Coordinates of C-alpha atoms in Angstrom, one line a residue:
M1 CA 8.1 30.5 83.6
A2 CA 6.4 31.5 80.4
V3 CA 4.5 34.8 80.1
Q4 CA 0.7 34.4 80.0
L5 CA -0.2 36.3 76.8
P6 CA -3.6 37.8 76.1
S7 CA -5.5 35.3 73.9
I8 CA -6.6 38.0 71.4
F9 CA -2.9 39.0 71.0
A10 CA -1.7 35.4 70.5
E11 CA -4.4 34.7 67.9
R12 CA -3.5 37.8 65.9
M13 CA 0.2 37.0 66.0
K14 CA -0.5 33.5 64.8
S15 CA -2.4 34.7 61.8
L16 CA 0.4 37.2 61.0
L17 CA 3.5 35.0 61.6
G18 CA 2.3 31.7 60.2
D19 CA 5.2 29.2 60.3
E20 CA 7.3 31.6 62.6
F21 CA 4.6 31.6 65.3
E22 CA 5.8 28.6 67.3
Q23 CA 9.4 29.9 67.4
F24 CA 8.0 33.3 68.5
M25 CA 6.0 31.7 71.3
K26 CA 9.1 29.8 72.6
S27 CA 10.9 33.1 73.1
Y28 CA 8.5 33.9 76.0
E29 CA 9.9 30.9 77.9
Q30 CA 13.3 32.6 78.0
S31 CA 14.4 35.3 80.4
P32 CA 14.7 38.8 79.0
H33 CA 18.2 39.9 78.1
A34 CA 19.9 42.5 80.3
G35 CA 22.2 45.2 78.9
L36 CA 24.1 48.3 79.6
R37 CA 25.6 51.1 77.5
V38 CA 28.9 52.7 78.2
N39 CA 28.6 56.5 78.8
T40 CA 31.4 57.8 76.5
L41 CA 30.9 61.3 77.9
K42 CA 32.7 60.2 81.0
I43 CA 34.8 57.2 80.0
S44 CA 36.1 55.7 76.7
L45 CA 35.0 52.3 75.6
E46 CA 38.6 51.0 75.9
Q47 CA 38.9 52.3 79.5
F48 CA 35.6 50.8 80.5
K49 CA 36.5 47.4 79.1
E50 CA 39.7 47.4 81.3
I51 CA 37.8 48.2 84.5
A52 CA 34.4 46.6 83.9
P53 CA 33.4 44.8 87.2
F54 CA 31.4 42.1 85.5
D55 CA 31.5 39.9 82.3
M56 CA 30.1 41.5 79.1
R57 CA 29.3 40.5 75.6
P58 CA 28.9 43.1 72.7
I59 CA 25.5 44.0 71.4
P60 CA 25.8 43.7 67.6
W61 CA 23.8 46.9 66.7
C62 CA 25.3 49.2 69.3
G63 CA 29.1 49.7 69.5
T64 CA 28.9 50.9 73.2
G65 CA 26.3 48.4 74.3
F66 CA 26.9 45.1 76.1
Y67 CA 24.9 42.2 77.4
V68 CA 25.5 41.3 81.0
P69 CA 24.7 37.9 82.6
H70 CA 21.3 37.2 84.0
G71 CA 21.3 37.9 87.7
V72 CA 24.1 40.6 87.6
K73 CA 23.0 43.9 89.1
P74 CA 25.0 46.7 87.5
G75 CA 23.0 49.3 89.6
L76 CA 24.8 48.0 92.7
H77 CA 28.2 49.3 91.9
P78 CA 29.8 52.7 92.5
Y79 CA 30.5 53.0 88.7
Y80 CA 26.7 53.2 88.1
H81 CA 26.5 56.2 90.6
A82 CA 29.5 57.8 88.8
G83 CA 27.5 57.7 85.6
L84 CA 29.8 55.4 83.7
Y85 CA 27.1 53.3 82.1
Y86 CA 23.3 53.3 81.6
I87 CA 21.3 50.2 82.2
Q88 CA 19.2 49.7 79.1
E89 CA 17.3 47.0 77.3
P90 CA 19.4 45.9 74.3
S91 CA 16.7 46.5 71.5
A92 CA 16.0 49.9 72.9
M93 CA 19.6 51.0 71.8
A94 CA 18.8 50.5 68.1
P95 CA 16.7 53.7 67.4
V96 CA 19.5 56.1 68.4
E97 CA 22.1 54.1 66.5
L98 CA 20.0 54.4 63.4
L99 CA 19.5 58.2 64.0
N100 CA 23.2 58.5 63.2
V101 CA 23.8 61.6 65.3
K102 CA 27.0 63.6 64.7
P103 CA 28.7 66.1 67.0
G104 CA 27.5 69.7 66.5
E105 CA 24.0 68.7 65.3
R106 CA 20.7 69.9 66.8
V107 CA 18.8 66.9 68.0
L108 CA 15.3 66.6 69.6
D109 CA 14.2 63.6 71.7
L110 CA 10.5 64.2 71.6
C111 CA 9.1 61.5 73.9
A112 CA 12.2 61.0 76.1
A113 CA 11.5 59.9 79.7
P114 CA 13.1 58.2 81.5
G115 CA 16.1 59.3 79.4
G116 CA 18.0 56.3 78.1
K117 CA 17.9 57.4 74.5
T118 CA 18.6 61.0 75.5
T119 CA 21.8 60.0 77.2
Q120 CA 22.7 57.9 74.2
I121 CA 22.2 60.9 71.9
A122 CA 24.2 63.1 74.3
A123 CA 27.2 60.7 74.1
K124 CA 27.1 60.9 70.3
L125 CA 27.0 64.7 70.4
Q126 CA 30.1 64.8 72.7
G127 CA 29.0 68.1 74.2
K128 CA 28.8 69.8 70.8
G129 CA 25.5 71.1 69.3
V130 CA 22.1 71.2 70.9
L131 CA 20.0 68.5 72.6
V132 CA 16.4 69.3 73.5
T133 CA 14.7 66.5 75.4
N134 CA 11.0 66.5 76.2
D135 CA 8.3 64.5 77.8
I136 CA 4.6 65.5 78.0
H137 CA 4.1 63.9 81.4
A138 CA 5.4 66.2 84.2
E139 CA 6.0 63.4 86.7
R140 CA 8.2 61.5 84.2
T141 CA 10.4 64.5 83.5
K142 CA 11.9 64.1 87.1
A143 CA 13.6 60.9 86.0
L144 CA 14.5 62.4 82.7
A145 CA 16.2 65.4 84.3
K146 CA 18.0 63.3 86.8
N147 CA 19.5 61.0 84.1
V148 CA 20.6 64.0 82.1
E149 CA 22.4 65.3 85.2
L150 CA 23.9 61.9 86.4
Y151 CA 25.4 61.1 83.0
G152 CA 27.2 64.5 82.7
V153 CA 25.2 66.0 79.8
R154 CA 26.2 69.7 79.4
N155 CA 24.3 70.8 76.3
A156 CA 20.7 69.6 77.0
V157 CA 17.5 71.5 77.6
V158 CA 14.7 69.5 79.3
L159 CA 11.1 70.4 78.5
N160 CA 7.6 69.3 79.7
E161 CA 5.6 70.3 76.6
S162 CA 3.3 69.2 73.9
P163 CA 5.0 68.7 70.5
E164 CA 2.9 71.4 69.0
R165 CA 4.1 74.1 71.4
I166 CA 7.7 73.0 70.8
A167 CA 7.2 73.3 67.1
N168 CA 6.0 76.9 67.6
A169 CA 9.2 77.7 69.4
F170 CA 11.6 75.6 67.2
P171 CA 10.1 75.7 63.6
H172 CA 12.3 73.6 61.2
Y173 CA 15.2 73.8 63.7
F174 CA 16.4 70.3 64.3
D175 CA 18.8 68.2 62.1
K176 CA 17.5 65.0 63.8
V177 CA 14.3 64.1 65.6
L178 CA 13.8 61.0 67.6
I179 CA 10.2 59.8 68.2
D180 CA 10.1 56.9 70.7
A181 CA 6.3 56.9 70.3
P182 CA 3.8 56.0 73.0
C183 CA 2.5 52.6 71.9
S184 CA 0.5 49.5 73.0
G185 CA 3.8 48.0 74.3
E186 CA 3.3 44.4 72.9
G187 CA 7.1 44.0 72.5
M188 CA 7.7 44.4 76.2
F189 CA 5.4 41.6 77.4
R190 CA 8.3 39.3 78.2
K191 CA 10.3 42.0 80.1
D192 CA 7.4 43.6 82.0
E193 CA 4.3 41.6 82.9
D194 CA 2.6 44.8 83.9
M195 CA 2.5 45.6 80.2
V196 CA 0.4 42.5 79.7
K197 CA -2.1 43.7 82.4
S198 CA -2.4 47.2 81.0
W199 CA -2.5 46.2 77.3
E200 CA -6.3 46.5 77.0
N201 CA -6.2 50.0 78.5
H202 CA -3.5 51.2 76.0
S203 CA -5.5 50.2 72.9
V204 CA -4.0 50.3 69.5
E205 CA -6.6 52.8 68.4
K206 CA -5.7 55.3 71.1
C207 CA -2.0 55.0 70.4
V208 CA -2.6 55.5 66.6
L209 CA -4.2 58.9 67.3
M210 CA -1.3 60.1 69.4
Q211 CA 1.3 58.7 66.9
R212 CA -0.3 60.4 64.0
D213 CA -0.2 63.8 65.7
I214 CA 3.4 63.4 66.9
L215 CA 4.7 62.5 63.5
E216 CA 2.9 65.4 61.8
T217 CA 4.4 67.8 64.3
A218 CA 7.9 66.3 64.0
A219 CA 7.8 67.3 60.3
K220 CA 7.4 70.9 61.4
L221 CA 10.3 70.7 63.8
L222 CA 12.7 69.2 61.3
A223 CA 15.2 71.3 59.3
P224 CA 15.3 70.8 55.5
G225 CA 17.2 67.6 54.7
G226 CA 16.9 66.3 58.3
T227 CA 16.1 62.9 59.6
I228 CA 13.3 61.5 61.8
V229 CA 13.6 58.1 63.5
Y230 CA 10.3 56.7 64.5
S231 CA 10.2 53.7 66.9
T232 CA 7.8 51.7 68.9
C233 CA 8.0 48.6 71.1
T234 CA 4.9 47.0 69.7
F235 CA 4.2 44.5 66.9
A236 CA 0.8 46.0 65.7
P237 CA 1.1 47.0 62.0
E238 CA -1.5 49.8 62.6
E239 CA 1.2 51.5 64.8
N240 CA 4.1 50.6 62.6
E241 CA 4.0 50.1 58.8
A242 CA 0.5 51.6 58.4
M243 CA 1.5 54.7 60.4
I244 CA 4.6 55.3 58.3
A245 CA 2.8 54.7 55.0
E246 CA 0.2 57.3 56.1
F247 CA 2.8 59.8 56.9
L248 CA 4.7 59.3 53.6
N249 CA 1.4 59.7 51.7
I250 CA 0.7 63.0 53.4
N251 CA 4.3 64.2 53.3
P252 CA 5.8 63.4 49.9
D253 CA 9.1 65.2 50.7
F254 CA 10.0 62.3 52.9
V255 CA 11.3 58.8 52.0
V256 CA 12.2 55.8 54.0
N257 CA 16.0 55.2 54.4
D258 CA 16.3 51.4 54.1
I259 CA 17.7 49.7 57.2
P260 CA 20.0 46.8 56.3
E261 CA 18.9 43.3 57.3
S262 CA 21.7 42.6 59.7
A263 CA 22.3 41.9 63.3
G264 CA 19.0 40.0 63.4
F265 CA 16.9 43.0 62.1
A266 CA 14.0 41.8 60.0
P267 CA 12.3 43.9 57.3
G268 CA 9.0 45.7 57.7
R269 CA 5.9 43.8 56.7
P270 CA 3.7 45.9 54.3
E271 CA 1.7 42.8 53.4
W272 CA 0.3 42.8 57.0
V273 CA -1.3 46.2 56.3
R274 CA -2.8 44.8 53.1
Q275 CA -4.0 41.8 55.1
M276 CA -5.4 43.6 58.2
L277 CA -6.1 47.1 56.9
P278 CA -7.1 46.9 53.2
E279 CA -8.6 50.4 53.2
K280 CA -5.4 51.9 54.6
A281 CA -3.4 49.9 52.0
E282 CA -5.5 51.3 49.2
E283 CA -5.3 54.8 50.6
T284 CA -1.5 54.8 50.8
G285 CA -0.9 53.0 47.5
S286 CA 2.6 52.6 46.3
V287 CA 4.3 54.3 49.3
L288 CA 3.3 51.4 51.4
E289 CA 6.0 49.3 49.8
Q290 CA 8.6 51.6 51.2
T291 CA 7.9 50.3 54.7
R292 CA 9.7 47.1 53.7
G293 CA 12.8 49.2 54.3
T294 CA 11.9 49.7 58.0
A295 CA 13.0 47.2 60.6
R296 CA 11.4 44.8 63.0
L297 CA 13.3 43.5 66.0
W298 CA 11.9 40.1 67.0
P299 CA 12.6 38.4 70.4
H300 CA 12.9 35.0 68.5
L301 CA 15.4 36.4 66.0
L302 CA 17.8 38.3 68.2
E303 CA 18.7 38.8 71.9
G304 CA 16.4 41.6 72.8
E305 CA 12.7 42.6 73.1
G306 CA 10.3 43.5 70.3
H307 CA 10.8 46.8 68.5
Y308 CA 10.0 48.6 65.3
V309 CA 12.2 51.3 63.7
A310 CA 11.7 53.5 60.7
V311 CA 14.2 56.1 59.4
L312 CA 12.5 58.9 57.5
Q313 CA 14.6 61.3 55.4
H314 CA 13.6 64.7 54.3
R315 CA 14.8 65.0 50.7
A316 CA 14.1 68.7 49.9
E317 CA 16.9 71.3 49.8
S318 CA 14.5 74.0 50.8
L319 CA 11.2 74.3 52.7
T320 CA 8.4 76.7 51.9
E321 CA 6.7 78.2 54.9
E322 CA 3.0 79.2 55.0
D323 CA 3.9 82.8 54.3
G324 CA 5.6 81.8 51.0
S325 CA 9.2 82.4 52.1
V326 CA 11.8 79.8 51.6
L327 CA 14.1 78.5 54.3
L328 CA 17.6 77.4 53.0
I329 CA 19.7 75.0 55.0
G330 CA 22.1 76.9 57.3
Q331 CA 20.4 80.2 56.7
A332 CA 17.1 81.3 58.2
V333 CA 16.9 78.5 60.7
D334 CA 20.3 79.4 62.3
T335 CA 19.1 81.3 65.4
D336 CA 21.0 79.8 68.3
F337 CA 22.1 82.6 70.6
I338 CA 19.3 85.1 70.2
E339 CA 19.5 88.0 72.7
P340 CA 16.7 87.6 75.3
S341 CA 13.8 90.0 75.1
E342 CA 12.9 92.2 78.0
S343 CA 9.8 90.1 78.6
V344 CA 11.8 87.0 79.5
A345 CA 11.6 87.8 83.2
P346 CA 13.3 84.7 84.7
F347 CA 16.4 84.9 82.5
I348 CA 19.3 87.3 82.9
R349 CA 22.2 87.1 80.4
T350 CA 25.6 87.5 81.8
S351 CA 29.1 87.9 80.4
A352 CA 31.1 84.8 79.3
P353 CA 33.3 83.2 82.0
I354 CA 36.8 84.4 82.3
S355 CA 39.5 82.7 80.2
K356 CA 42.0 80.2 81.6
E357 CA 44.9 82.7 81.3
E358 CA 42.9 85.3 83.3
R359 CA 42.1 82.6 86.0
K360 CA 45.9 81.9 86.3
R361 CA 46.6 85.6 86.9
E362 CA 43.7 85.7 89.5
R363 CA 45.2 82.7 91.3
L364 CA 48.6 84.3 91.4
M365 CA 47.2 87.5 92.8
R366 CA 45.2 85.6 95.5
T367 CA 48.4 83.7 96.5
E368 CA 50.3 87.0 96.8
S369 CA 47.4 88.4 98.8
R370 CA 47.4 85.5 101.2
E371 CA 51.2 85.8 101.7
R372 CA 50.8 89.5 102.6
N373 CA 47.9 88.7 105.0
D374 CA 49.9 85.9 106.6
K375 CA 52.8 88.3 107.2
H376 CA 50.5 90.9 108.6
T377 CA 48.8 88.4 110.9
R378 CA 52.2 87.2 112.2
G379 CA 53.1 90.8 113.0
G380 CA 49.8 91.4 114.7
K381 CA 50.3 88.6 117.2
A382 CA 52.6 90.8 119.2
Q383 CA 49.7 93.2 120.0
G384 CA 48.4 90.9 122.8
K385 CA 45.0 89.5 123.7
Q386 CA 43.3 92.8 124.0
G387 CA 44.2 93.8 120.4
K388 CA 43.1 90.4 119.1
G389 CA 39.8 90.7 120.8
N390 CA 39.2 94.1 119.3
E391 CA 40.3 92.8 115.9
R392 CA 37.9 89.8 116.1
G393 CA 35.1 92.1 117.2
G394 CA 35.8 94.4 114.3
R395 CA 35.8 91.6 111.8
K396 CA 32.5 90.2 113.2
N397 CA 30.8 93.6 112.9
E398 CA 32.2 94.0 109.4
R399 CA 30.8 90.6 108.3
A400 CA 27.4 91.4 109.9
Q401 CA 27.2 94.7 108.1
G402 CA 28.2 93.0 104.8
R403 CA 25.4 90.5 105.1
G404 CA 22.9 93.3 105.7
T405 CA 24.0 95.6 103.0
D406 CA 26.7 94.6 100.5
Q407 CA 25.7 91.0 99.9
A408 CA 22.2 92.1 99.0
N409 CA 23.7 94.2 96.2
V410 CA 26.2 91.6 95.0
D411 CA 25.8 90.9 91.3
P412 CA 25.0 87.1 90.8
G413 CA 27.0 87.0 87.6
T414 CA 30.1 88.3 89.5
V415 CA 29.7 85.8 92.3
Y416 CA 29.4 82.9 89.8
A417 CA 32.4 84.1 87.7
Q418 CA 34.4 84.3 90.9
F419 CA 33.6 80.7 91.8
V420 CA 34.6 79.5 88.3
Q421 CA 37.9 81.4 88.6
E422 CA 38.7 79.9 92.1
N423 CA 37.4 76.4 91.6
L424 CA 37.4 75.3 87.9
E425 CA 39.9 74.9 85.1
I426 CA 37.3 75.2 82.3
E427 CA 35.8 77.7 80.0
L428 CA 32.0 76.9 80.2
A429 CA 30.3 76.9 76.8
G430 CA 26.9 78.4 76.0
E431 CA 24.9 81.2 77.4
T432 CA 24.8 81.8 81.2
V433 CA 21.2 82.3 82.3
F434 CA 19.7 82.8 85.8
Y435 CA 16.3 81.4 86.7
G436 CA 15.6 82.8 90.1
D437 CA 18.6 81.9 92.2
R438 CA 19.6 79.0 89.9
V439 CA 22.3 79.3 87.4
Y440 CA 22.5 77.4 84.0
Q441 CA 24.7 77.2 81.0
S442 CA 22.3 77.0 78.1
S443 CA 23.0 75.8 74.5
V444 CA 19.8 77.5 73.4
G445 CA 19.1 81.2 73.5
A446 CA 16.9 82.2 76.4
A447 CA 14.3 84.0 74.2
R448 CA 13.5 80.8 72.3
L449 CA 12.3 79.1 75.6
E450 CA 10.0 81.9 76.5
G451 CA 6.5 80.6 77.2
L452 CA 7.5 76.9 77.3
K453 CA 7.4 74.6 80.4
V454 CA 11.1 74.4 81.0
I455 CA 12.4 71.8 83.5
R456 CA 16.1 72.6 82.8
P457 CA 17.0 75.5 80.5
G458 CA 20.5 74.1 80.3
W459 CA 23.3 72.6 82.4
F460 CA 22.4 73.3 86.0
V461 CA 25.6 74.5 87.5
G462 CA 24.5 75.9 90.9
T463 CA 22.7 78.5 93.0
V464 CA 23.5 82.0 94.3
K465 CA 22.5 82.3 97.9
N466 CA 23.4 85.1 100.4
G467 CA 26.0 86.4 98.1
R468 CA 27.7 83.0 97.6
F469 CA 27.7 80.6 94.8
V470 CA 26.9 77.0 95.7
P471 CA 27.9 74.5 93.0
S472 CA 25.3 71.9 92.0
H473 CA 25.6 68.1 91.9
P474 CA 25.0 68.2 88.1
L475 CA 28.0 70.5 87.7
A476 CA 30.2 67.9 89.4
C477 CA 28.8 65.0 87.4
A478 CA 29.7 66.6 84.1
L479 CA 33.3 67.5 85.1
N480 CA 36.5 65.5 84.9
A481 CA 39.3 65.7 87.4
A482 CA 41.5 67.9 85.2
E483 CA 38.7 70.6 85.0
A484 CA 38.6 71.1 88.8
Q485 CA 41.0 73.2 90.9
R486 CA 41.1 70.4 93.5
F487 CA 39.9 66.8 93.6
V488 CA 40.2 63.7 95.7
N489 CA 40.1 60.2 94.4
L490 CA 38.2 57.4 96.3
S491 CA 38.7 53.7 95.7
S492 CA 35.7 51.6 94.8
A493 CA 37.6 48.5 95.9
E494 CA 38.4 49.7 99.5
G495 CA 34.8 50.9 100.3
E496 CA 35.6 54.6 100.5
A497 CA 33.5 55.3 97.4
V498 CA 30.4 53.5 98.9
R499 CA 30.8 55.4 102.2
Y500 CA 30.9 58.7 100.3
L501 CA 27.8 57.7 98.2
K502 CA 26.0 56.9 101.4
G503 CA 26.6 60.5 102.6
E504 CA 29.2 59.8 105.2
T505 CA 31.9 62.3 106.2
L506 CA 35.4 61.1 105.4
N507 CA 38.8 61.7 107.0
I508 CA 41.1 62.7 104.1
E509 CA 44.6 63.8 104.7
E510 CA 45.8 66.9 102.9
A511 CA 48.3 65.1 100.7
R512 CA 45.4 63.3 99.0
V513 CA 43.8 66.5 97.8
E514 CA 45.1 66.9 94.3
R515 CA 45.2 70.5 93.2
Q516 CA 46.4 72.9 90.6
A517 CA 49.4 75.0 91.3
D518 CA 48.9 77.9 93.7
T519 CA 45.6 76.4 94.9
V520 CA 45.1 75.7 98.6
A521 CA 43.5 72.5 99.7
K522 CA 40.7 74.1 101.6
G523 CA 37.4 74.5 99.7
F524 CA 35.1 72.7 97.3
V525 CA 36.7 69.4 96.1
L526 CA 35.5 67.3 93.2
V527 CA 35.1 63.8 94.6
C528 CA 36.0 61.0 92.1
V529 CA 35.5 57.3 92.2
D530 CA 38.6 55.6 90.7
G531 CA 39.2 58.8 88.8
F532 CA 35.7 59.5 87.6
A533 CA 33.6 62.4 89.0
A534 CA 30.8 61.5 91.4
G535 CA 30.0 64.7 93.3
W536 CA 31.3 67.5 95.6
G537 CA 32.9 67.6 99.0
K538 CA 34.3 70.4 101.1
W539 CA 37.7 69.8 102.6
L540 CA 39.0 71.5 105.7
D541 CA 41.7 70.3 108.2
G542 CA 41.7 66.7 107.2
V543 CA 37.9 66.3 107.0
L544 CA 35.9 65.9 103.8
K545 CA 32.4 67.2 104.4
N546 CA 30.0 65.2 102.2
E547 CA 28.0 67.3 99.7
Y548 CA 26.4 64.3 97.9
P549 CA 22.7 65.0 97.6
A550 CA 20.4 63.1 100.0
G551 CA 18.0 62.1 97.3
W552 CA 20.8 60.5 95.2
R553 CA 22.5 58.5 98.0
W554 CA 23.3 54.8 97.9
T555 CA 20.6 53.0 99.9
S556 CA 21.4 49.4 99.2
V557 CA 23.1 47.3 102.0

């Protein structure tokens, strides 16, 4: 069934497209194309191709993207809940591919919710560098944070801030900035009919004002020689070529990096600005022609929805600040791990986690200690029931006293470090910070986040409660089996995985609890689906207590 397009929109597109208009309109009689993108933070492309549970075709402009047949529901498979792929509209994968992110870079996703492009950037960083992801709408950051966590991103900071306030905290800091700009959404009419209904409320004029401010602020966030990718999902030239031309006119240190006309990408249309906005064309002059090097993704020319993408390159080797000083690449902007100031109340810096060699020594000492305790316990059995009763009472009183006194004085950093030693085989990167009772590993110095609305200051690894460390679900999602002291593997084919994802307790014999040498089976277990981490469980005497969060559970029949 064809989409009913607003008459004003259809008339404008007819005047712009000319001979192409009929072909453009026929695309609305077709179903939108479904796609997914493999999460290479958790699985390699080759591995996923071997285990993919449905047919796939490659998406030409994204090496990790695939079309899936119409009617297939990738969200109803345990692999989705294990974070092995992100369900994403095919055209929406193009902006991050054109951003050309490399491991170790500092990247900002400025208008990020719900997080598809953020997780795509994270996969390209491969855990190295800094990823700051932001959305100005507080409600939308919930989905953003959840996707960052589900897809195993370790080096992200999630903010709920205005671009201006981020620029104050991160001046000329980022190598790459992605702006998936708020827009009138005309390119999504076929995919989401609600966009048609709300089109008049999201007028082009309102969007232009927001886009202008966001672009200007992005220039202040970018390090010398950095790259901005600006994208929209609309056809309106006011929000696309005219916006880029205006930015270039005001910021002569930027140029357009031409996007090749391949994979169905069509060139920008500066002539439409001259046709519809002659005053803007006169104002921007010769820079307007640069927008021919931007790209338009048309639903009648490729298998995807309508998008626009521009790659903006800063060409200066230095950048003069308002005070006259010059920032050189790799010098004054290199301020990653700043010591937190005393005024950063929620944050406490702790020492780095203990090394792998030290953890092995700790495990050996614990094993020897257990053997001594077992020997002592066997000898103590001869003391009789009265002795055992006194012993139990003494231990009970000792524990009660500990809860009342010692545990209140336990250093959270020590408790966290002990958990890492006893349960993980990994050296956690970044700075350890505490926010209340919550523990994070942050790729950004705590002082830089002071005064910002921070949703996640880093990788959320757990909480310290009553003198104990409780690992978080995001910690499990970002681990692999080799990084855990103990793990259990559940089969997606036999239904075990779905039962776990629904929150059920499972009977798991001890032989199935894989573990490192000198590690007992009892304790926190990383639960994997066909070898890929999905969450935590606690194993004791053949029973795996389910630690999968209630709000994340499988609810489909």
